[in-house]
XYZ file of C-alpha atoms in Angstrom:
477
model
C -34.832 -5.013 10.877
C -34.824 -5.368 7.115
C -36.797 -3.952 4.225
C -39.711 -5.799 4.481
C -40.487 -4.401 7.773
C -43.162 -1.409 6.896
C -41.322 0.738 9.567
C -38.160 0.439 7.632
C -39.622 0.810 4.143
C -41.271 4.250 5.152
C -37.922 5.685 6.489
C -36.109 4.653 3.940
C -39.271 6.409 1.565
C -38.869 9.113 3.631
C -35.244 9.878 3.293
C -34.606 8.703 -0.198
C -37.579 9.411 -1.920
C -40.235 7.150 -3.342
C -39.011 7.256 -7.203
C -39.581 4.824 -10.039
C -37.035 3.331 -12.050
C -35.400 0.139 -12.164
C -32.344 0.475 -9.690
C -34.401 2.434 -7.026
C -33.466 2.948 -3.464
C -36.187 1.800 -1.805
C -36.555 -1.800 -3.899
C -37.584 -4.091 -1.061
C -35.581 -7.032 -2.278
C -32.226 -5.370 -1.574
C -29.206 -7.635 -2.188
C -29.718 -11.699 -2.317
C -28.832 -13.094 1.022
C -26.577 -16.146 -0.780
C -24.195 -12.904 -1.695
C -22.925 -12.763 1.672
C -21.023 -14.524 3.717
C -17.479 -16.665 2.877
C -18.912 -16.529 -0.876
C -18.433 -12.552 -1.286
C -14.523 -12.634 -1.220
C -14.023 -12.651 -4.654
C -16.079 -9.471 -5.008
C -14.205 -8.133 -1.436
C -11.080 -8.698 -2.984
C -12.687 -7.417 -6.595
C -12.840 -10.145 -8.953
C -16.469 -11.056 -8.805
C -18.076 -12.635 -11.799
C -15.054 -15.386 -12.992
C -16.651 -18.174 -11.478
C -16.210 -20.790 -8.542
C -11.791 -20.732 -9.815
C -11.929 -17.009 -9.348
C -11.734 -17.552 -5.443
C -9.245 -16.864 -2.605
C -8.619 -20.785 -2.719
C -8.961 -21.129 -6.313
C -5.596 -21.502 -8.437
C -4.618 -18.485 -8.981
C -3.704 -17.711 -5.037
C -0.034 -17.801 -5.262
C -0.546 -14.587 -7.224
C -3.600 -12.951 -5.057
C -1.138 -13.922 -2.185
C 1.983 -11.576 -3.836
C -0.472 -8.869 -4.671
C -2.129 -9.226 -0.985
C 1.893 -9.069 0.302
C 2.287 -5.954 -2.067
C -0.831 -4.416 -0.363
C 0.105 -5.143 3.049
C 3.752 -3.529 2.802
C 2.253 -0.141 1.684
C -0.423 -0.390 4.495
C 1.947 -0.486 7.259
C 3.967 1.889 5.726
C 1.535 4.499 5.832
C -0.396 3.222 8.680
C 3.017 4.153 10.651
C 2.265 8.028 9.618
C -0.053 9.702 12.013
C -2.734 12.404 10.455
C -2.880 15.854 12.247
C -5.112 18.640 11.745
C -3.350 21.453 9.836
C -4.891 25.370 10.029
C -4.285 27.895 7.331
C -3.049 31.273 8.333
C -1.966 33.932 5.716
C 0.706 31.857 3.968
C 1.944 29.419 7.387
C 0.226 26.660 8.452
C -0.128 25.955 12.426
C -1.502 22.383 13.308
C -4.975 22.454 15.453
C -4.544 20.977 18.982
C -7.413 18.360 19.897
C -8.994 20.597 21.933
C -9.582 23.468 19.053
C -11.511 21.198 16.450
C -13.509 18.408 17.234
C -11.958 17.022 13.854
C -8.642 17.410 15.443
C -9.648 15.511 18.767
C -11.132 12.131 16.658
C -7.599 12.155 14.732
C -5.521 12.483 17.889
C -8.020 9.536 19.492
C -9.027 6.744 17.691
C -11.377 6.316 14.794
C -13.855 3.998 16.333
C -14.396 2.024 19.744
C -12.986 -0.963 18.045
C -9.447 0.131 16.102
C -6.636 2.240 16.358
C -5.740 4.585 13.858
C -3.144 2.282 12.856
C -5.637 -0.647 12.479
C -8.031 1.497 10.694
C -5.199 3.020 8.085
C -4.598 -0.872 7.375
C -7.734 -2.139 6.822
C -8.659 0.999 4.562
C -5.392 1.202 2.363
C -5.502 -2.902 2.336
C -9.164 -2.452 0.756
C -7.909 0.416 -1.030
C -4.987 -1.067 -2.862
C -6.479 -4.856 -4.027
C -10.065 -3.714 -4.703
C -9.094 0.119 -5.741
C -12.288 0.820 -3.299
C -12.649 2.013 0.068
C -15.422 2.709 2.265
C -15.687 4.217 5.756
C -18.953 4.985 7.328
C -19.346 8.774 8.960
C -21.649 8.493 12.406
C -22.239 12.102 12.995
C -23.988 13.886 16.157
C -27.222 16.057 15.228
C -25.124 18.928 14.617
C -23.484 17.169 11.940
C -19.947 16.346 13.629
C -18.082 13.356 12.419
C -18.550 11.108 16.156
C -16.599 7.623 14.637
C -15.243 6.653 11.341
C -16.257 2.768 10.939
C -14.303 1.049 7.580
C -16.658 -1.487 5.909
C -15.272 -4.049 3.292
C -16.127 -3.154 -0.123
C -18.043 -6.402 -0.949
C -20.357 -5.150 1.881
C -20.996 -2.355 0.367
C -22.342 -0.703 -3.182
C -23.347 2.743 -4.614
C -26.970 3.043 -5.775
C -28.493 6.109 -7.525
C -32.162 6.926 -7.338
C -33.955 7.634 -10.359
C -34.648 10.135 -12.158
C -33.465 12.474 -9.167
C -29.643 10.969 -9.410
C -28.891 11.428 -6.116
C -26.224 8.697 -4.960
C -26.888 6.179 -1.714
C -25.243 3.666 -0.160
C -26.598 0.441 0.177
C -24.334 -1.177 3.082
C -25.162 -4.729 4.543
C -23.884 -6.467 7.633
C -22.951 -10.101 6.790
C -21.090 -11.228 9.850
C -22.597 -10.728 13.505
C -19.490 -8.684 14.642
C -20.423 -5.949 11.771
C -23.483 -6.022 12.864
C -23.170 -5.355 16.118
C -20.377 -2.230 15.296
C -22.929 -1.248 12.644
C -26.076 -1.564 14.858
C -28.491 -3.152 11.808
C -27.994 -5.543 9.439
C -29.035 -3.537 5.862
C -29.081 0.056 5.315
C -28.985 2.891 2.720
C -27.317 5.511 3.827
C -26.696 9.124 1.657
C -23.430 9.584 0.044
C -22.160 12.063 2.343
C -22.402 9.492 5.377
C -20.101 7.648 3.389
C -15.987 8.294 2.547
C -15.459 6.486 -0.477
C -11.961 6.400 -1.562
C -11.614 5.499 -5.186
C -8.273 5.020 -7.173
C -7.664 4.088 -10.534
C -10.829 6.113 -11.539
C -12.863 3.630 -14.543
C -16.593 5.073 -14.919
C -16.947 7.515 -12.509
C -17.915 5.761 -9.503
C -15.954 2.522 -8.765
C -12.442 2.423 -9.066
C -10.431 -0.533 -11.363
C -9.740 -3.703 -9.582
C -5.834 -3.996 -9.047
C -7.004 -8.220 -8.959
C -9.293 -7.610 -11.908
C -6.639 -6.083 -13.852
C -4.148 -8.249 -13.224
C -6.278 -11.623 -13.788
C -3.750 -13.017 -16.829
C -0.712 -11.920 -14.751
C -2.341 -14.166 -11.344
C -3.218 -17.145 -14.255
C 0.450 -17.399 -15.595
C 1.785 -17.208 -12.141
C -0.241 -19.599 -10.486
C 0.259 -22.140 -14.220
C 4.226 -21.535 -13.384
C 3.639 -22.465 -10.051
C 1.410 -25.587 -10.669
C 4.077 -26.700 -13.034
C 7.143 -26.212 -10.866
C 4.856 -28.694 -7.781
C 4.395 -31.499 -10.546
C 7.858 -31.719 -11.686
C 9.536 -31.081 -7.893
C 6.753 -33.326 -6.099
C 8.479 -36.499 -5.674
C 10.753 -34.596 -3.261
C 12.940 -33.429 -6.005
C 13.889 -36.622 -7.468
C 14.181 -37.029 -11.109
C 12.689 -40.172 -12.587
C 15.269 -43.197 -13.638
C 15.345 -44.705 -16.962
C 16.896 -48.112 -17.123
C 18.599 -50.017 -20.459
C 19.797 -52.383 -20.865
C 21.642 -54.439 -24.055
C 19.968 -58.005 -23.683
C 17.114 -58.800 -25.818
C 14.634 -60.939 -23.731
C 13.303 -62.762 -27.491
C 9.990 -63.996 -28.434
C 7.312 -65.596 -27.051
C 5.168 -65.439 -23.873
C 8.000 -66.436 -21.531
C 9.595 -63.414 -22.887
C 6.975 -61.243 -22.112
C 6.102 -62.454 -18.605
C 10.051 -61.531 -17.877
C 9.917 -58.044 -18.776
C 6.942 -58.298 -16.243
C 8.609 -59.484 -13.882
C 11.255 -56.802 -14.265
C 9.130 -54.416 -14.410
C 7.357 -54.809 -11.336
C 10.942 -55.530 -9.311
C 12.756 -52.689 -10.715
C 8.679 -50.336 -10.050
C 8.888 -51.628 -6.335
C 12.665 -51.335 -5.655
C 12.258 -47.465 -7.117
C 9.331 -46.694 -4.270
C 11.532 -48.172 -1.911
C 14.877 -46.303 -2.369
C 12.342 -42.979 -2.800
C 10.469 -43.900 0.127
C 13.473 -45.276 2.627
C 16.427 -45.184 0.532
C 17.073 -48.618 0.172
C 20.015 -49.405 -2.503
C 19.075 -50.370 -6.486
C 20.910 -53.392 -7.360
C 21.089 -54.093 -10.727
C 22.286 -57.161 -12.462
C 21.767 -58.898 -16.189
C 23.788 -55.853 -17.769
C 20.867 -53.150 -16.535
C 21.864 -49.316 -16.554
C 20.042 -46.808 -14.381
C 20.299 -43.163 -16.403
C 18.489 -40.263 -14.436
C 16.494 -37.572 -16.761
C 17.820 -34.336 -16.835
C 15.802 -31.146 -16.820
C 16.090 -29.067 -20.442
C 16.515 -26.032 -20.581
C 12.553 -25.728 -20.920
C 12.571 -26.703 -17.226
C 15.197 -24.821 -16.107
C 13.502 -21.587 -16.674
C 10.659 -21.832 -15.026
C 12.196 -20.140 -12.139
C 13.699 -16.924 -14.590
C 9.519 -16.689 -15.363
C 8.310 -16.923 -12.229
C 10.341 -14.186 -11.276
C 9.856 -12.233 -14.195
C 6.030 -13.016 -13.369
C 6.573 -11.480 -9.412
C 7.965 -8.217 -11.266
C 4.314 -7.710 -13.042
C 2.604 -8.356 -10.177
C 4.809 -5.601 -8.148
C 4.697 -3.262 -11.165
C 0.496 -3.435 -10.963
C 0.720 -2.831 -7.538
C 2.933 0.131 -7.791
C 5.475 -1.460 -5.625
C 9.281 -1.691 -5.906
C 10.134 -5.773 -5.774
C 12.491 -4.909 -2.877
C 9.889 -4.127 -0.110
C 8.348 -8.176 -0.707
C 11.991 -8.841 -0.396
C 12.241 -10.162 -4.433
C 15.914 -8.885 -4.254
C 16.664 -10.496 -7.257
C 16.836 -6.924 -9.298
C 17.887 -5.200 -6.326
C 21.796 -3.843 -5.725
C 23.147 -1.812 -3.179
C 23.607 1.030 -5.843
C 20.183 1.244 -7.347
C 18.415 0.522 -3.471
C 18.525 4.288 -2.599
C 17.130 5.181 -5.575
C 14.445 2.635 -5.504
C 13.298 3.857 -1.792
C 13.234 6.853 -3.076
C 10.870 6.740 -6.168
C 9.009 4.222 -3.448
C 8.230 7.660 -1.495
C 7.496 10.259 -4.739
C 5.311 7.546 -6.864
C 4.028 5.215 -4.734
C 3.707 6.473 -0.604
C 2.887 10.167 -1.324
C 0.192 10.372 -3.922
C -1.849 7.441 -2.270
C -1.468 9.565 1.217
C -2.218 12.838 -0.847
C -5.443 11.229 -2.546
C -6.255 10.175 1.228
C -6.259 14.171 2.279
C -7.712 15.597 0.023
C -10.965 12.972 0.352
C -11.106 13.526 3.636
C -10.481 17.086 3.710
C -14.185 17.292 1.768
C -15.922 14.317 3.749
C -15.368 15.575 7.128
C -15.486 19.558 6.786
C -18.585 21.881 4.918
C -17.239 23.387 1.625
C -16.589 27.029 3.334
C -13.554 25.347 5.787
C -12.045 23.630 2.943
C -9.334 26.430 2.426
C -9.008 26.631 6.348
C -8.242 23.367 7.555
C -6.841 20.688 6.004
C -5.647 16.838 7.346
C -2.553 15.330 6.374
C -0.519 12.864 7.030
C 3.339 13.565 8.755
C 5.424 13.454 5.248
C 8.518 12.588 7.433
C 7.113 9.260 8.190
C 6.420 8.304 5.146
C 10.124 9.620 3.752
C 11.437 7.424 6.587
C 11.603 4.466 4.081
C 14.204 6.701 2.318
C 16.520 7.331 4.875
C 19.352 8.530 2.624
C 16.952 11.190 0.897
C 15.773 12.517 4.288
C 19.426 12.596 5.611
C 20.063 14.904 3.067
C 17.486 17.052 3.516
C 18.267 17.532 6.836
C 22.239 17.936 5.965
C 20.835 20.836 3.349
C 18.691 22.492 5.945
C 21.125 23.038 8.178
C 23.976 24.396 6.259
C 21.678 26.472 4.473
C 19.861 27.994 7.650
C 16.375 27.192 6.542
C 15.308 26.036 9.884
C 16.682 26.540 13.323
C 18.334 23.282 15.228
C 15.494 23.070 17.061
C 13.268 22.211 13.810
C 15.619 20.247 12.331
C 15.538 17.909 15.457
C 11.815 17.644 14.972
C 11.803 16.597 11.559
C 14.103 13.843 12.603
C 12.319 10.108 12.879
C 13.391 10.289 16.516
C 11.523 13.140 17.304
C 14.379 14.473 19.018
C 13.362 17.193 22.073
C 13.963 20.676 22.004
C 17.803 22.285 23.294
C 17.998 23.462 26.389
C 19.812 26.499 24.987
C 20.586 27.068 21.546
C 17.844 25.517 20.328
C 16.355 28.694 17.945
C 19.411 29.411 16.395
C 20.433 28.160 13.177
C 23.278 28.399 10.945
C 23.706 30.587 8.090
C 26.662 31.001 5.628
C 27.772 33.891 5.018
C 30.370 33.545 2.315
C 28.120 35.617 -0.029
C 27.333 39.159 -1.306
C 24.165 40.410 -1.349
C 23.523 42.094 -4.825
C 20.633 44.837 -5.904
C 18.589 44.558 -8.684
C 21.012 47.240 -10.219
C 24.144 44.960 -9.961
C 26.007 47.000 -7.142
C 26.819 44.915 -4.066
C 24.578 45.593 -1.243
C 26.760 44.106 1.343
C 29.634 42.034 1.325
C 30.053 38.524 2.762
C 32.863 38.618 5.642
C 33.279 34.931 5.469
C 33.507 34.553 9.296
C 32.120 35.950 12.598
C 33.724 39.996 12.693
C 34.673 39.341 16.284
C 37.030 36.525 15.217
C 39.021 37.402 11.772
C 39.265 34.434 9.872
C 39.605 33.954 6.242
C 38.139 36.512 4.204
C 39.247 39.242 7.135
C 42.576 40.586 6.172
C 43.665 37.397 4.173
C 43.158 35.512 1.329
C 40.241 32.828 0.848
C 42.817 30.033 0.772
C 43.934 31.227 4.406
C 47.504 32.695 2.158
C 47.643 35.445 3.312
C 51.918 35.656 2.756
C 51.427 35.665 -0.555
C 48.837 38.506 -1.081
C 45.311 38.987 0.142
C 42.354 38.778 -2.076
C 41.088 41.975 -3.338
C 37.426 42.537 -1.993
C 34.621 45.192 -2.513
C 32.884 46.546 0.062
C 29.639 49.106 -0.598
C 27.875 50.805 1.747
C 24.121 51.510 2.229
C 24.257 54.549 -0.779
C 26.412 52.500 -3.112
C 29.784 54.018 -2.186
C 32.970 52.366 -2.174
């Protein structure tokens, strides 16, 4: 069914509003069919408008294809995090079992007949990352809860704002028969509340800035570089030969017709020791020389590289996780996973929450519940960082053991026994406001003396105990 169809045009009337202007939502013509198809990558992957060169095919690829690698790392990574439902109580937070919220249930499920969770995270932070857009489609039952969530490629799909009402649509078109079959028609407009939009490097307002757009004279030197270094290695990294010689072959025509000759023998014996590797014999006093790269050449390499660096720092993504390890040593890799978490992993998983924390509940639950994804997933790619969070924990007592196996990766079951206890040290003195100590640390368990117990800290207790101040609850020595 499409907009010409007077059925269609009336509910689309209907629900958007029959309003003048010239970029209505019920123009009939909708979007040009030739817009679809193979031909709408370049505005898929964001770079629509730079001509037939601008495509996936076109020469700047071997740059799309680093930022497409950048992309994909970051997409698995937080694809691997699973997103619970968390409920607000007082000042704790409890998480909402599926069968408490239907919110809860779709998260713990699967997003859609057709993809995982993990396959949908993918496909949205993939969109998300190269085009800085990212759409997901809400189907919702008649009492307004969210039934599927159903990504749709962002050169399928385009904001539209009705005139002079301003109220924003989505115009969303099926191009291939497999979207639209999952979508069930080919065109529609849909309100902007049917629609999660995720938008990052915020431009005007409503789209966000192309990561490929941006980077367009980054992909051009890259893929120049690249062209360069397949011209001068094509001949299966041989050099060309130059050959001298001292003889003069004189004057004349008969002259001329042996340099020919020459020529040609010396042309053909060349192909054939590239080709087979047949032996260059040389006779009459000829020299074969091979030319050198300069130092022009040489760096081509040093620029490409330098070149992969700008591409990973427009991507917000450390060179090490595409496995450029040029940069990379063991002593700066910790601290590389770990800004990979804080700058790069958590605020694109925050910005996540937070949209669908207001697409998917009314206004009045937005302080109650809240989606997010598990944090020690995503610290996972910082294992050294989360190791010593743990290590902390512990020795400080701020969870029992019990907890602390939990926030493990391994997801580590509870104790049989033990398991709510946790250690605290108790080395300390507690001290009032007034400066008096409250109570003094023992240093060990009272039913087993230890240091701090009749001895010195140092365990020396020959030579003289520490001295040690003990108040009770009044403030008396």
């Amino acid at each position: 069914m499409s907009l010409s169809d007077p059925a269609m045009s009336d509910a689309v009337a209907k629900a958007a509003g029959d309003v003048p202007g010239p970029l209505t939502t019920t123009d009939p013509e909708g979007w040009d069919q030739f817009e679809f198809g193979w031909s709408d990558v370049s505005d898929f992957l964001g770079i629509g408008g730079r001509g037939p060169r601008g495509g996936i095919l076109g020469r700047d690829a071997v740059g799309m294809g680093l930022a497409i690698q950048c992309a994909d790392r970051k997409a698995q990574d937080i694809a691997k995090a699973e997103m619970l439902l968390w409920k607000r109580k007082g000042r704790g937070w409890t998480m909402v079992e599926h069968d408490q919220h239907p919110v809860a249930r779709l998260l713990m499920t699967r997003p859609n007949e057709q993809h995982t969770w993990t396959e949908f995270w993918r496909m949205m932070i993939m969109h998300y990352e190269l085009a800085q857009n990212a759409y997901a489609l809400k189907r919702i039952a008649t009492d307004g809860t969210v039934l599927e969530l159903i990504p749709i490629m962002p050169g399928r799909c385009r904001a539209r704002v009705a005139y002079p009402s301003g109220r924003l649509f989505y115009e969303i078109f099926a191009g291939t028969e497999y979207e639209r079959a999952v979508l069930g028609e080919t065109y529609m407009i849909v309100p902007a509340d049917r629609v999660i939009h995720l938008r990052g490097r915020l431009w005007d307002g409503l789209y966000g800035l192309s990561s490929l757009a941006l980077g367009t004279p980054i992909f051009d030197l890259v893929s120049a570089i690249a062209e360069y270094q397949t011209n001068l290695f094509g001949n299966d990294g041989k050099q060309p030969l130059v050959f001298e010689t001292d003889k003069e072959f004189g004057d004349g025509g008969l002259a001329d017709a042996a340099f020919r000759r020459l020529k040609q023998q010396l042309t053909d014996r060349t192909r054939k020791a590239s080709a087979n590797g047949d032996p260059i014999l040389l006779e009459a006093g000829l020299k074969a020389n091979v030319i050198a790269l300069n130092a022009r050449d040489g760096q081509t390499t040093e620029s490409f590289n330098q070149q992969v660096m700008r591409i990973c720092g427009l991507m917000n993504m450390p060179p090490h996780k595409i496995f450029a390890l040029e940069a990379v040593a063991y002593n700066n890799m910790a601290a590389m996973n770990r800004q990979y978490y804080s700058d790069c992993l958590h605020p694109t998983a925050h910005g996540i929450q937070e949209k669908f924390r207001n697409a998917l509940f009314p206004i009045d639950d937005w302080p109650i519940y809240g989606p997010q994804f598990d944090q020690i997933t995503l610290m996972s790619t910082d294992l050294e960082a989360l190791s010593k969070l743990v290590d902390m924990a512990a020795k400080n007592g701020l969870g029992t053991f019990d907890e602390l196996r939990e926030v493990l990766p391994f997801r580590w079951n509870p104790l049989q026994a033990g398991g709510d206890q946790r250690m605290v040290p108790v080395n300390m003195s507690l001290i009032g406001p007034d400066g008096r100590v409250v109570q003094a640390g023992s240093g060990q368990n009272a039913t087993r003396p230890g240091a701090g117990q009749g001895e010195s800290p140092d365990n020396n207790a020959g030579k003289g105990a520490g001295l040690r101040l003990a108040y009770d609850a009044t403030g008396a020595a």
